[in-house]
mmCIF file of C-alpha atoms in Angstrom:
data_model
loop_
_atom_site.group_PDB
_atom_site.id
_atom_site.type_symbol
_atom_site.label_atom_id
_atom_site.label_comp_id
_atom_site.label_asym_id
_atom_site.label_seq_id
_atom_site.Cartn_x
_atom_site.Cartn_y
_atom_site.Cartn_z
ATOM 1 C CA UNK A 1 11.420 5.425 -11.445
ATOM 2 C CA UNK A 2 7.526 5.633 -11.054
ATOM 3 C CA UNK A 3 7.225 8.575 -8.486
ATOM 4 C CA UNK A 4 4.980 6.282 -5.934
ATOM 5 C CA UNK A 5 8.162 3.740 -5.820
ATOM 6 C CA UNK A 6 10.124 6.548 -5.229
ATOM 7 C CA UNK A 7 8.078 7.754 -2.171
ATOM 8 C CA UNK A 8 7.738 4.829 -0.613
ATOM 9 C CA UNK A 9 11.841 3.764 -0.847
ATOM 10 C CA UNK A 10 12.298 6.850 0.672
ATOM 11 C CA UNK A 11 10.026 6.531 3.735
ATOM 12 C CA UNK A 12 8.168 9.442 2.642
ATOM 13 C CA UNK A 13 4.547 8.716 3.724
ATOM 14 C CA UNK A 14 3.603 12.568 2.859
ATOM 15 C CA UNK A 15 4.939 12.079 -0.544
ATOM 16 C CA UNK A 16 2.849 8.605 -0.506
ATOM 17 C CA UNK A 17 -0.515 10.355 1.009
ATOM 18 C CA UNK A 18 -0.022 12.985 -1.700
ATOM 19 C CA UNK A 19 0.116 10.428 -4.751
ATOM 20 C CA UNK A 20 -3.265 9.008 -3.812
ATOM 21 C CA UNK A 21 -6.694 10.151 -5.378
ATOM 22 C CA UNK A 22 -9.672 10.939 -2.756
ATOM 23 C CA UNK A 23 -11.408 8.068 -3.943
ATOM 24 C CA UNK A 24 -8.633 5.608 -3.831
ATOM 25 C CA UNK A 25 -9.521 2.281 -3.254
ATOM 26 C CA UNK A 26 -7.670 0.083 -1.288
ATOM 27 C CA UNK A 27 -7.839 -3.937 -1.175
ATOM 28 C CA UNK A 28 -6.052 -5.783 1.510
ATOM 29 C CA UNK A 29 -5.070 -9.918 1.231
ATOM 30 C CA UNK A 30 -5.900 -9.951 4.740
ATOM 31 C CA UNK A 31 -9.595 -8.671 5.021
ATOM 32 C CA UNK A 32 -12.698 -9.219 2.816
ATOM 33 C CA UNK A 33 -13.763 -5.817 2.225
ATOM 34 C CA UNK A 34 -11.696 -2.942 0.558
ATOM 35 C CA UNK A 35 -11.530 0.408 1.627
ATOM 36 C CA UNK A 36 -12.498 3.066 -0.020
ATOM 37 C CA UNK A 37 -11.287 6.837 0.491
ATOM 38 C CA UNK A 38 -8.109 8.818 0.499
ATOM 39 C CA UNK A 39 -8.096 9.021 4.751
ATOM 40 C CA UNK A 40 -8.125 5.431 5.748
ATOM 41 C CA UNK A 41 -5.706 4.267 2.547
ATOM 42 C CA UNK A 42 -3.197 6.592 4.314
ATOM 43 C CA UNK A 43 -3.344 5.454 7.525
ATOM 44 C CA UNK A 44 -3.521 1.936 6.816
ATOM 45 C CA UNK A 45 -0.301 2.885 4.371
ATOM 46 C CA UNK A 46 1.432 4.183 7.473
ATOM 47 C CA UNK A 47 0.533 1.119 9.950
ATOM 48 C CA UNK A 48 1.909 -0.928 7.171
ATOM 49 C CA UNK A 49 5.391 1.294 7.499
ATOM 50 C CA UNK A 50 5.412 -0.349 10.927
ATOM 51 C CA UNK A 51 4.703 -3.633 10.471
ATOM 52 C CA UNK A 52 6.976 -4.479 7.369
ATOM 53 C CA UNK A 53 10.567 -4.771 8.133
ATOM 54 C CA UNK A 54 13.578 -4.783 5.275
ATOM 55 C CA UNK A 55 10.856 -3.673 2.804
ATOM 56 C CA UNK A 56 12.140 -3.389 -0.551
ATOM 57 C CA UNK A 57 11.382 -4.028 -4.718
ATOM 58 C CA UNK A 58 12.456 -5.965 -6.393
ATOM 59 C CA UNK A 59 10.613 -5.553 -9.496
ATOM 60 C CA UNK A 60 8.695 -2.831 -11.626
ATOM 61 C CA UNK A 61 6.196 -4.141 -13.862
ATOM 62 C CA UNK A 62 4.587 -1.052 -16.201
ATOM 63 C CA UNK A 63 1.878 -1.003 -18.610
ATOM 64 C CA UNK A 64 3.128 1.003 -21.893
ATOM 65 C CA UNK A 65 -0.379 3.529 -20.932
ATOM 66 C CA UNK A 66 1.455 3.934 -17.898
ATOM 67 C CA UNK A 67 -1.680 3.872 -16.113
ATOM 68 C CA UNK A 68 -1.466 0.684 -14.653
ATOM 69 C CA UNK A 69 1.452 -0.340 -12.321
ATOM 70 C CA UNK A 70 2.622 -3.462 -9.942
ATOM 71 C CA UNK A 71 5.644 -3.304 -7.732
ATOM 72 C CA UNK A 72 6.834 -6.533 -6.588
ATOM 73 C CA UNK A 73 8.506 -6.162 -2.926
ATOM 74 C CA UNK A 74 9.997 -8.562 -0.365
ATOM 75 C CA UNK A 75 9.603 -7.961 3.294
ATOM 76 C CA UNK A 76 9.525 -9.573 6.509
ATOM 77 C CA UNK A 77 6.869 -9.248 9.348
ATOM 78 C CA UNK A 78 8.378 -10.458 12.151
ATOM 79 C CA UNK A 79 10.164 -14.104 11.714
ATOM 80 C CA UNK A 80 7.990 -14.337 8.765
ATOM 81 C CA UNK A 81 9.368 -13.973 5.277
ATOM 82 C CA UNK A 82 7.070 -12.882 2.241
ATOM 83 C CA UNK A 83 6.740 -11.649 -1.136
ATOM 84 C CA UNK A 84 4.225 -9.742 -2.795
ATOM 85 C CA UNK A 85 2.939 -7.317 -5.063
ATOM 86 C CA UNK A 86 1.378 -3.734 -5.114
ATOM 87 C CA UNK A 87 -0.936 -3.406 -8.193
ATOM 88 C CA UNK A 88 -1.503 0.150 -8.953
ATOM 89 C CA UNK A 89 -3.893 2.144 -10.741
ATOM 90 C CA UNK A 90 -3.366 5.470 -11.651
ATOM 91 C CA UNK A 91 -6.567 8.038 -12.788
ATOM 92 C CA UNK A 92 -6.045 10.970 -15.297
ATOM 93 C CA UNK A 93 -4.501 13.567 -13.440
ATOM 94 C CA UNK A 94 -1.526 10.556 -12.332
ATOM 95 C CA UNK A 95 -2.827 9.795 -8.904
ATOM 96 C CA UNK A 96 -3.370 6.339 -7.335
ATOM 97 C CA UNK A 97 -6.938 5.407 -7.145
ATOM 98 C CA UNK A 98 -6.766 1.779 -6.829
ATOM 99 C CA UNK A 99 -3.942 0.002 -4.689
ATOM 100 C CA UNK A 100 -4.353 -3.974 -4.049
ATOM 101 C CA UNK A 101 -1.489 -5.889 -2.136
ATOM 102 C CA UNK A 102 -0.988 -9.513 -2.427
ATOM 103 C CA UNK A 103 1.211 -11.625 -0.690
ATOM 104 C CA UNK A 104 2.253 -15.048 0.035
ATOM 105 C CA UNK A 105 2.897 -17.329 1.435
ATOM 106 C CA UNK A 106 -0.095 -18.184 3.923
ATOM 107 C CA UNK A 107 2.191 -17.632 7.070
ATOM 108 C CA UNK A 108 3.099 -14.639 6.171
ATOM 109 C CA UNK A 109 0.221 -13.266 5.599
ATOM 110 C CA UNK A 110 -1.404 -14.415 9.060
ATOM 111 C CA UNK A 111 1.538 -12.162 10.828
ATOM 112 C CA UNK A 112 0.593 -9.568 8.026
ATOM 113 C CA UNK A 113 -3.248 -10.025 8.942
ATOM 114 C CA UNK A 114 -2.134 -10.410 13.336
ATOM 115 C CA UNK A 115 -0.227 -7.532 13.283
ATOM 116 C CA UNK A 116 -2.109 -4.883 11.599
ATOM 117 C CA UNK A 117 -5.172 -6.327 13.385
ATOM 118 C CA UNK A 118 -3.221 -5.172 16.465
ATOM 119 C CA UNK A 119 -2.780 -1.918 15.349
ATOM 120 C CA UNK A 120 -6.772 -1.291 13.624
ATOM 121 C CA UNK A 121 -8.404 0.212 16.120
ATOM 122 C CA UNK A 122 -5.561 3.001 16.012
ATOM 123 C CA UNK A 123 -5.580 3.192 12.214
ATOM 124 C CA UNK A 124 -9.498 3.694 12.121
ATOM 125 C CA UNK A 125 -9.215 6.792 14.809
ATOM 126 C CA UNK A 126 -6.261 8.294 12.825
ATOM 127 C CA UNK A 127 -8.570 7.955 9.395
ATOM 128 C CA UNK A 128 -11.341 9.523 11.088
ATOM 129 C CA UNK A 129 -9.287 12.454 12.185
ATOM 130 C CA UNK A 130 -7.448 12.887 8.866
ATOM 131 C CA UNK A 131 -7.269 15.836 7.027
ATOM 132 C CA UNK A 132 -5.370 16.688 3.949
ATOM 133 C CA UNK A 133 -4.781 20.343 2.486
ATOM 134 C CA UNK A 134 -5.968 21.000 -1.082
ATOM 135 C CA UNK A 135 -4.375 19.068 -3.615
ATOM 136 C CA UNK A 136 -2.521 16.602 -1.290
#
């Protein structure tokens, strides 16, 4: 099992933090812009942690490079259902350094887009104020 699958069915968002590159890049369905940088891909990762409930895959889709990844998941946010997909990218040394979600349908992704909006202001301070040891 890819070791960022692993982390993330275990609830480990240290393990998670740890598997991304400084210069991730991270590309929401629910905002225009992607984010770029290890700090606010973790936090937004952990706000996500919150707002998905009976998150699970269902599906592991690898490129035979290994470098390229996407995890298909199910989840609910709130009385919403959804599917959708993590598409990783993983840089020479085996860390993520691109991470898009997708998801569908369109109601489910308004509660995905309501709810994390709800909780922004609070990922943005916790991004500013991160700080990971070397190597992490």
């Amino acid at each position: 099992m890819n070791p960022f699958r692993k982390a993330v069915e275990d609830g480990d968002h240290a393990a998670v933090v740890d598997l991304l590159a400084e210069d991730v890049v991270f590309t929401s369905p629910v905002v225009f812009k992607p984010y770029a940088g290890k700090p606010i891909t973790a936090a937004i990762l952990g706000a996500v942690i919150e707002v998905f409930e009976d998150f699970h895959y269902i599906r592991e889709i690898e490129n035979p490079d290994g470098r390229d990844l996407v995890l298909v998941f199910e989840a609910r946010v709130g009385d919403r259902a959804l599917q959708g997909c993590d598409i990783l990218h993983f840089d020479e040394d085996g860390r993520v350094d691109e991470l898009t979600v997708m998801v569908r349908p369109l109601s489910a992704a308004q509660a995905l887009q309501a709810a994390m909006a709800a909780r922004f202001e609070a990922v943005e301070k916790q991004a500013l104020g991160a700080s990971f040891p070397a190597g992490a």
